[in-house]
């Protein structure tokens, strides 16, 4: 069968439809028995969602050891993304990232990674016990966010840590910046270091030459690719893509079976199957449309008075290797407005939902599902905001710099160490035993094992005062730190 014909099939979804339509008498779980127990969701949404919510019945294969329709669907996915293997994931890209790192790094193995990683990578260090060596991403000092890692910095980290097991890169960062992934892959592979890519925001890359290279095209060993973010599947569904002989495929399966549910949602699996088909048939058109819509917005916004679009030229001029043209970053800094304030204003006044607001910028994501009508609404809203006459003045508390804290001890050690709770204002010099962040973007201000400094305290104070929900384990103004007086550090031999 030719590739096009194969890609037009949906093995898992087709089997699920057949199962539902077969008139089966369900004496298995789930207990709603294909939606036969009425509830408010069925009344509101119709019965389809519950009807198609099966749990691994006979004939629908098993995600823990796929040999039938799930395997066929995964193989089609691998073929589409130019990978040797694809694994369907139902725990979000978080699970794909945990699996990627756990199957490559054992405790005390060195892993090179940019500090502006998502919390799932930090948590993977707790699970694996790997030792992070942080690479410095390019920092945009003007607008206060971190970009991609330049080749020279990746090379430096590799040269200084020739025993590293893996290097982790973002493709792209939340704001759309990418590294010279191919060159880094080549350099790392010459030294037998695996390249693991957090491609949570890069599903679209595989389908359009106007976009940066996808991880698999660049030659990465593994990529955690969020089909649900920009690929069109349901939220929480994701894929782990793998390529090449550095991967131990049997071990990846073992790790996935530690991390994944034994009751994966058939709706999530089916949504991966149909999204893959849609990308195979229309990936180019969908991504071209996303780029076109985004370019249209950039063009319409080129004469703003004080708000400013940070377009691809801006990123490239600041040293970024390449840029994802499905993203729109707009700054309101010169008006004295924070990205957070504009994020809220857009929703409250214009009913426009941005992806995220940061200190000085707001991020908007475009996909093949973005409509011209929505883009026009966005453009008009931004132009409207740009007209606001009153200049805001950033208060003192706002003026904290972009800065990463000092790394003291590996995250797993901090996770297991005895803890105490301190008010964040008294925490200077303490070693954090938790990761603290706002979400999105979910990039920790401090990760467990790092030292809390003035900047961390100032940043937490700012977010608390402005009423942001800070993600951390401890309540209110308290943070969890290592109780160093009672801490007996583990020796190198203690742990595998
Ligand atoms: C860069 C990055 N990596 C990983 C993740 C985790 O993905 P998920 O929310 O699908 O678990 C996110 C989510 O926001 C992300 O932004």
XYZ file of C-alpha atoms and ligand atoms in Angstrom:
512
model
C 0.000 0.000 0.000
C 1.298 3.472 -0.858
C 2.117 5.845 2.004
C -0.801 8.211 1.148
C -3.289 5.367 1.242
C -1.899 4.096 4.523
C -1.980 7.550 6.092
C -5.638 7.989 5.158
C -6.501 5.110 7.485
C -7.334 5.445 11.181
C -6.800 1.972 12.648
C -7.637 2.805 16.240
C -10.534 5.154 15.594
C -12.054 2.764 13.058
C -11.857 -0.131 15.525
C -13.401 2.056 18.233
C -16.304 2.996 15.944
C -16.856 -0.655 15.050
C -16.844 -1.606 18.713
C -19.369 1.073 19.657
C -21.657 0.188 16.764
C -21.424 -3.560 17.316
C -24.194 -3.642 19.935
C -21.848 -5.027 22.559
C -23.245 -5.930 26.004
C -20.607 -4.245 28.204
C -19.781 -6.129 31.381
C -16.443 -4.357 31.762
C -15.449 -0.929 33.027
C -16.046 2.003 32.655
C -19.168 1.824 34.767
C -21.125 4.370 32.769
C -21.535 1.495 30.254
C -21.055 3.549 27.102
C -23.057 6.452 28.499
C -26.090 4.610 29.811
C -26.054 6.478 33.110
C -27.462 9.936 32.501
C -25.542 12.967 33.729
C -25.299 16.700 33.095
C -22.490 16.339 30.571
C -24.506 13.951 28.429
C -27.465 16.340 28.602
C -25.279 19.227 27.496
C -22.925 17.575 25.021
C -24.938 14.639 23.734
C -24.015 11.018 24.332
C -20.995 10.692 21.992
C -18.266 11.404 24.512
C -19.369 8.708 26.943
C -20.368 6.361 24.123
C -16.828 6.363 22.741
C -15.170 6.174 26.149
C -14.170 2.513 26.234
C -11.371 0.987 28.309
C -9.225 -1.473 26.354
C -11.944 -4.001 25.474
C -11.158 -7.081 23.326
C -10.081 -5.943 19.861
C -9.021 -2.426 20.815
C -5.446 -3.368 21.734
C -3.593 -2.395 24.887
C -1.458 0.715 25.293
C 0.885 -1.105 27.678
C 1.890 -3.654 25.065
C 0.420 -2.627 21.745
C 0.284 -5.285 19.032
C -2.935 -4.469 17.219
C -4.739 -1.275 16.237
C -2.821 0.969 18.658
C 0.468 -0.349 17.270
C -0.744 0.235 13.701
C -1.784 3.787 14.589
C 1.558 4.436 16.310
C 3.448 3.100 13.285
C 1.583 5.465 10.971
C 2.467 8.290 13.325
C 6.148 7.299 13.317
C 6.125 7.211 9.522
C 4.522 10.648 9.276
C 7.013 12.264 11.640
C 10.004 10.520 10.092
C 10.697 8.598 13.318
C 11.613 4.962 13.927
C 8.992 4.627 16.657
C 6.099 6.663 18.033
C 4.427 6.067 21.372
C 0.943 7.405 22.091
C 0.828 9.202 25.433
C -2.276 10.064 27.444
C -0.639 11.931 30.348
C 0.292 15.034 28.406
C 3.730 15.884 27.096
C 4.739 15.814 30.749
C 4.666 11.995 30.632
C 6.527 11.938 27.310
C 9.237 14.121 28.849
C 9.496 11.999 31.978
C 9.813 8.875 29.813
C 12.391 10.494 27.515
C 14.693 11.418 30.382
C 14.122 8.346 32.539
C 14.834 5.978 29.682
C 18.099 7.764 28.852
C 19.551 8.824 32.209
C 20.104 6.872 35.400
C 20.784 8.441 38.783
C 23.951 10.558 38.749
C 24.210 10.632 34.962
C 24.845 14.131 33.678
C 22.230 15.791 31.527
C 22.805 19.149 29.837
C 19.805 21.420 29.676
C 18.784 25.042 29.332
C 17.622 26.608 32.604
C 14.401 27.890 30.980
C 12.913 24.413 30.836
C 9.365 23.462 31.756
C 8.799 22.013 35.210
C 8.203 18.543 33.737
C 11.918 18.358 32.902
C 12.910 19.345 36.427
C 10.538 16.694 37.776
C 12.091 14.156 35.406
C 15.380 14.888 37.181
C 13.738 13.972 40.481
C 12.404 10.749 38.981
C 15.650 9.767 37.264
C 18.121 11.198 39.774
C 20.137 12.665 36.895
C 22.444 15.607 37.562
C 21.620 18.755 35.598
C 24.300 20.945 34.090
C 22.591 24.092 32.951
C 23.314 25.796 29.653
C 22.736 29.522 29.291
C 19.967 30.391 26.866
C 20.074 33.769 25.137
C 18.315 36.260 27.373
C 16.210 39.076 25.986
C 17.035 41.685 28.630
C 14.796 44.294 27.055
C 11.628 42.231 27.339
C 12.634 39.888 30.131
C 12.402 36.382 28.710
C 14.759 33.589 27.780
C 15.304 32.372 24.218
C 17.062 29.384 22.665
C 20.540 28.015 23.386
C 23.171 29.075 20.816
C 25.315 26.347 19.240
C 28.451 27.729 20.947
C 26.864 27.354 24.384
C 25.738 23.778 23.650
C 29.244 23.004 22.369
C 30.811 24.493 25.501
C 28.561 22.399 27.735
C 29.351 19.242 25.742
C 33.095 19.935 25.703
C 33.127 20.526 29.457
C 31.008 17.431 30.156
C 32.133 14.761 27.715
C 30.558 12.057 29.905
C 27.082 13.597 29.678
C 24.410 11.088 28.724
C 22.062 13.548 27.093
C 21.457 17.107 26.059
C 17.919 18.522 26.264
C 16.734 21.302 23.978
C 13.495 23.159 23.359
C 12.139 23.203 19.833
C 10.836 25.920 20.063
C 10.809 27.897 23.327
C 7.418 29.174 24.416
C 8.179 32.420 22.572
C 9.118 30.647 19.341
C 12.936 30.669 19.365
C 14.849 27.611 18.153
C 18.482 26.502 18.329
C 20.581 25.192 15.454
C 19.292 21.762 16.324
C 20.868 19.877 13.452
C 24.341 21.187 14.209
C 23.932 20.436 17.912
C 22.671 16.916 17.093
C 25.709 16.259 14.899
C 28.114 17.572 17.522
C 26.479 15.635 20.377
C 26.217 12.425 18.363
C 29.905 12.490 17.455
C 30.433 12.192 21.227
C 27.668 9.620 21.668
C 25.476 12.005 23.639
C 21.728 11.604 23.088
C 19.694 14.613 21.999
C 16.300 14.830 23.703
C 13.910 17.493 22.511
C 11.024 19.116 24.332
C 8.890 19.770 21.271
C 5.756 20.628 23.238
C 5.204 23.630 20.976
C 6.629 22.284 17.734
C 4.274 19.684 16.234
C 3.740 21.988 13.247
C 7.430 22.015 12.260
C 7.285 18.699 10.405
C 4.813 20.014 7.855
C 6.132 23.222 6.392
C 9.513 24.357 5.063
C 8.781 27.909 6.190
C 9.083 26.629 9.751
C 12.222 25.452 11.571
C 13.335 21.815 11.327
C 11.449 19.326 13.439
C 13.410 17.343 16.016
C 13.229 14.158 13.962
C 14.326 15.959 10.784
C 17.278 17.444 12.664
C 18.334 13.958 13.773
C 17.357 14.052 17.472
C 17.133 10.744 19.331
C 13.829 11.522 21.035
C 11.180 14.214 20.963
C 8.205 14.810 23.241
C 5.796 16.348 20.771
C 2.525 17.866 22.017
C 0.002 16.817 19.413
C -2.616 18.454 21.609
C -1.001 21.883 21.646
C -0.661 22.617 17.949
C -1.374 19.324 16.157
C -5.143 19.165 16.617
C -5.667 16.252 19.036
C -7.485 16.451 22.368
C -5.857 18.130 25.363
C -3.530 15.786 27.286
C -2.774 13.538 24.295
C 0.823 13.586 23.150
C 3.455 11.515 21.364
C 6.961 10.384 22.129
C 8.977 10.130 18.912
C 12.191 8.120 18.780
C 14.845 7.568 16.194
C 18.140 5.732 15.920
C 20.223 3.157 17.695
C 21.181 5.112 20.809
C 17.665 4.456 22.135
C 16.922 1.265 24.025
C 13.406 0.604 22.736
C 12.577 -2.180 25.149
C 13.581 0.004 28.063
C 11.462 2.900 26.762
C 8.463 0.564 26.839
C 9.313 -0.473 30.411
C 9.587 3.150 31.518
C 6.344 4.122 29.806
C 4.571 1.313 31.598
C 5.791 2.678 34.916
C 4.494 6.147 34.102
C 1.300 5.578 32.130
C -2.159 4.648 33.265
C -3.373 1.114 32.617
C -6.701 2.714 31.660
C -5.846 5.114 28.856
C -8.692 7.204 27.503
C -9.898 5.826 24.166
C -11.024 9.345 23.271
C -7.478 10.644 23.661
C -6.016 7.742 21.684
C -8.592 8.145 18.914
C -7.923 11.869 18.790
C -4.224 11.171 18.188
C -5.111 8.785 15.390
C -7.421 11.234 13.591
C -5.155 14.242 14.152
C -2.281 12.265 12.589
C -4.435 11.530 9.545
C -5.470 15.172 9.283
C -1.822 16.298 9.455
C -0.823 13.668 6.874
C -3.482 14.877 4.456
C -3.546 18.604 5.209
C -0.484 19.381 7.340
C 1.016 21.675 4.749
C -2.243 23.592 4.150
C -2.971 23.861 7.859
C 0.473 25.175 8.757
C 0.544 27.489 5.722
C -2.752 28.924 6.888
C -1.404 29.442 10.405
C 1.648 31.285 9.016
C -0.491 33.322 6.639
C -2.887 34.385 9.421
C -0.031 35.304 11.680
C 1.757 37.263 8.936
C -1.504 39.055 8.202
C -1.714 40.108 11.870
C 1.944 41.223 11.914
C 1.318 43.306 8.828
C -1.861 44.890 10.206
C -0.028 45.760 13.415
C 3.063 47.292 11.873
C 2.005 50.896 12.529
C 1.277 50.614 16.222
C 2.186 53.729 18.190
C 3.663 52.293 21.347
C 2.783 48.641 21.502
C 5.248 46.629 19.457
C 5.227 43.309 17.602
C 8.395 41.296 18.185
C 8.582 39.608 14.816
C 11.026 37.043 13.449
C 13.529 39.742 12.459
C 13.587 40.928 16.047
C 14.406 37.438 17.319
C 16.997 36.765 14.603
C 18.710 40.096 15.264
C 18.993 39.019 18.890
C 20.972 35.941 17.981
C 18.228 33.351 17.770
C 18.991 30.738 15.087
C 15.466 30.439 13.670
C 11.919 31.358 14.566
C 8.464 29.773 14.612
C 6.258 31.955 12.426
C 3.038 30.618 13.936
C 3.588 32.723 17.058
C 2.866 36.368 17.673
C 4.605 38.180 20.515
C 3.458 41.721 21.317
C 5.019 44.047 23.884
C 3.175 46.812 25.713
C 6.209 47.845 27.721
C 6.508 51.331 26.240
C 2.956 52.063 27.405
C 3.888 51.002 30.909
C 1.604 47.980 30.761
C 2.714 44.543 31.820
C 1.907 41.551 29.661
C -0.140 40.223 32.606
C -2.357 43.320 32.636
C -2.952 43.120 28.897
C -3.626 39.373 29.074
C -6.423 40.094 31.561
C -7.705 43.140 29.702
C -7.956 41.195 26.455
C -10.161 38.581 28.103
C -12.232 40.896 30.263
C -12.891 43.646 27.734
C -12.587 41.926 24.342
C -13.228 38.251 25.170
C -9.940 37.314 23.549
C -7.939 34.522 25.119
C -4.176 34.889 24.697
C -1.825 31.962 25.330
C 0.051 33.794 28.069
C 1.050 37.130 29.486
C 4.596 37.617 30.719
C 6.310 40.565 32.311
C 6.305 42.804 29.252
C 4.808 40.698 26.447
C 1.737 38.727 25.472
C 1.910 35.580 23.352
C -0.686 34.480 20.797
C -0.636 31.105 19.062
C -1.898 30.555 15.536
C -2.800 27.179 14.018
C -4.722 25.900 11.013
C -7.834 26.391 13.170
C -7.355 30.144 13.511
C -10.014 32.103 11.610
C -9.687 35.443 9.832
C -12.561 36.776 11.901
C -10.702 35.983 15.133
C -7.490 37.545 13.800
C -9.353 40.721 12.896
C -10.819 40.863 16.400
C -7.343 40.496 17.858
C -5.865 43.148 15.575
C -8.639 45.621 16.417
C -8.279 44.967 20.147
C -4.516 45.544 20.081
C -4.950 48.717 18.039
C -7.574 49.872 20.495
C -5.291 49.250 23.472
C -2.479 51.027 21.630
C -4.636 54.184 21.615
C -4.922 54.362 25.407
C -3.596 57.810 26.277
C -2.595 57.359 29.919
C 0.969 56.244 30.392
C 1.339 53.747 33.192
C 4.442 53.785 35.305
C 5.893 50.462 36.361
C 6.131 50.357 40.129
C 9.427 49.664 41.874
C 8.450 46.098 42.641
C 8.234 45.381 38.964
C 11.826 46.131 38.229
C 13.402 42.776 38.954
C 15.838 41.461 36.399
C 15.922 38.201 34.484
C 18.169 35.980 36.484
C 18.604 32.285 37.273
C 19.476 31.284 40.860
C 22.597 29.406 41.945
C 22.458 25.606 41.589
C 23.478 23.875 44.828
C 22.322 20.285 44.793
C 20.613 17.979 42.300
C 16.804 18.038 42.373
C 16.392 14.451 43.628
C 18.646 15.135 46.605
C 16.604 18.253 47.440
C 13.377 16.295 47.004
C 14.426 13.658 49.558
C 16.166 15.989 52.040
C 14.440 16.942 55.331
C 12.378 20.103 54.898
C 11.225 23.095 56.848
C 8.831 25.878 55.939
C 9.912 29.514 55.990
C 8.221 32.740 54.990
C 9.595 33.608 51.566
C 10.781 36.974 52.914
C 13.059 35.139 55.367
C 14.287 32.612 52.812
C 17.394 34.351 51.517
C 20.287 31.877 51.284
C 18.110 28.791 51.883
C 18.107 25.901 49.395
C 14.679 25.480 47.882
C 13.051 22.080 48.259
C 10.310 22.858 45.767
C 9.964 24.364 42.329
C 8.069 27.650 42.213
C 6.497 29.088 39.065
C 3.507 30.714 37.494
C 1.710 28.770 34.761
C 1.786 29.251 31.868
C 4.669 29.209 31.021
C 5.560 26.798 33.840
C 9.248 27.724 33.787
C 10.351 27.648 37.443
C 11.614 30.856 39.091
C 13.523 28.561 41.381
C 13.850 24.786 41.187
C 14.385 22.394 44.031
C 18.103 22.348 44.815
C 18.713 26.007 43.917
C 19.565 28.768 46.403
C 16.937 31.398 47.076
C 18.305 34.877 46.521
C 17.001 38.457 46.546
C 15.785 38.206 43.000
C 13.706 35.083 43.665
C 12.159 36.741 46.730
C 11.414 39.936 44.819
C 9.813 37.988 41.999
C 7.623 35.950 44.366
C 6.631 39.154 46.168
C 5.643 40.745 42.895
C 3.479 37.830 41.800
C 1.818 37.511 45.211
C 1.071 41.236 45.372
C -0.409 41.252 41.903
C -2.673 38.352 42.823
C -1.141 35.718 40.538
C -1.550 32.077 41.295
C 1.907 30.839 42.079
C 2.369 27.119 41.613
C 4.181 25.671 44.601
C 3.539 22.941 47.148
C 3.476 25.062 50.287
C 0.620 27.366 51.241
C 0.430 31.168 51.176
C 3.624 33.040 51.851
C 5.553 29.962 52.939
C 8.060 28.021 50.910
C 9.612 24.668 51.483
C 13.389 24.680 51.941
C 15.985 22.106 52.940
C 16.425 21.807 56.696
C 20.205 21.909 56.392
C 20.818 21.319 60.118
C 19.271 17.878 59.907
C 20.393 17.046 56.399
C 22.760 14.172 55.818
C 23.765 14.406 52.204
C 23.863 11.125 50.337
C 27.230 10.005 49.098
C 27.807 9.141 45.453
C 27.821 5.409 46.162
C 24.523 5.523 48.019
C 22.249 5.725 45.084
C 21.782 4.284 41.659
C 7.767 23.795 26.927
C 6.781 22.832 27.535
N 7.157 21.567 27.766
C 6.326 20.662 28.298
C 5.038 20.989 28.636
C 4.148 19.944 29.252
O 3.126 19.598 28.384
P 1.720 19.041 28.911
O 0.998 20.216 29.509
O 1.094 18.482 27.676
O 1.977 17.983 29.916
C 4.587 22.313 28.411
C 3.231 22.707 28.771
O 2.869 23.842 28.832
C 5.486 23.253 27.846
O 5.121 24.523 27.622
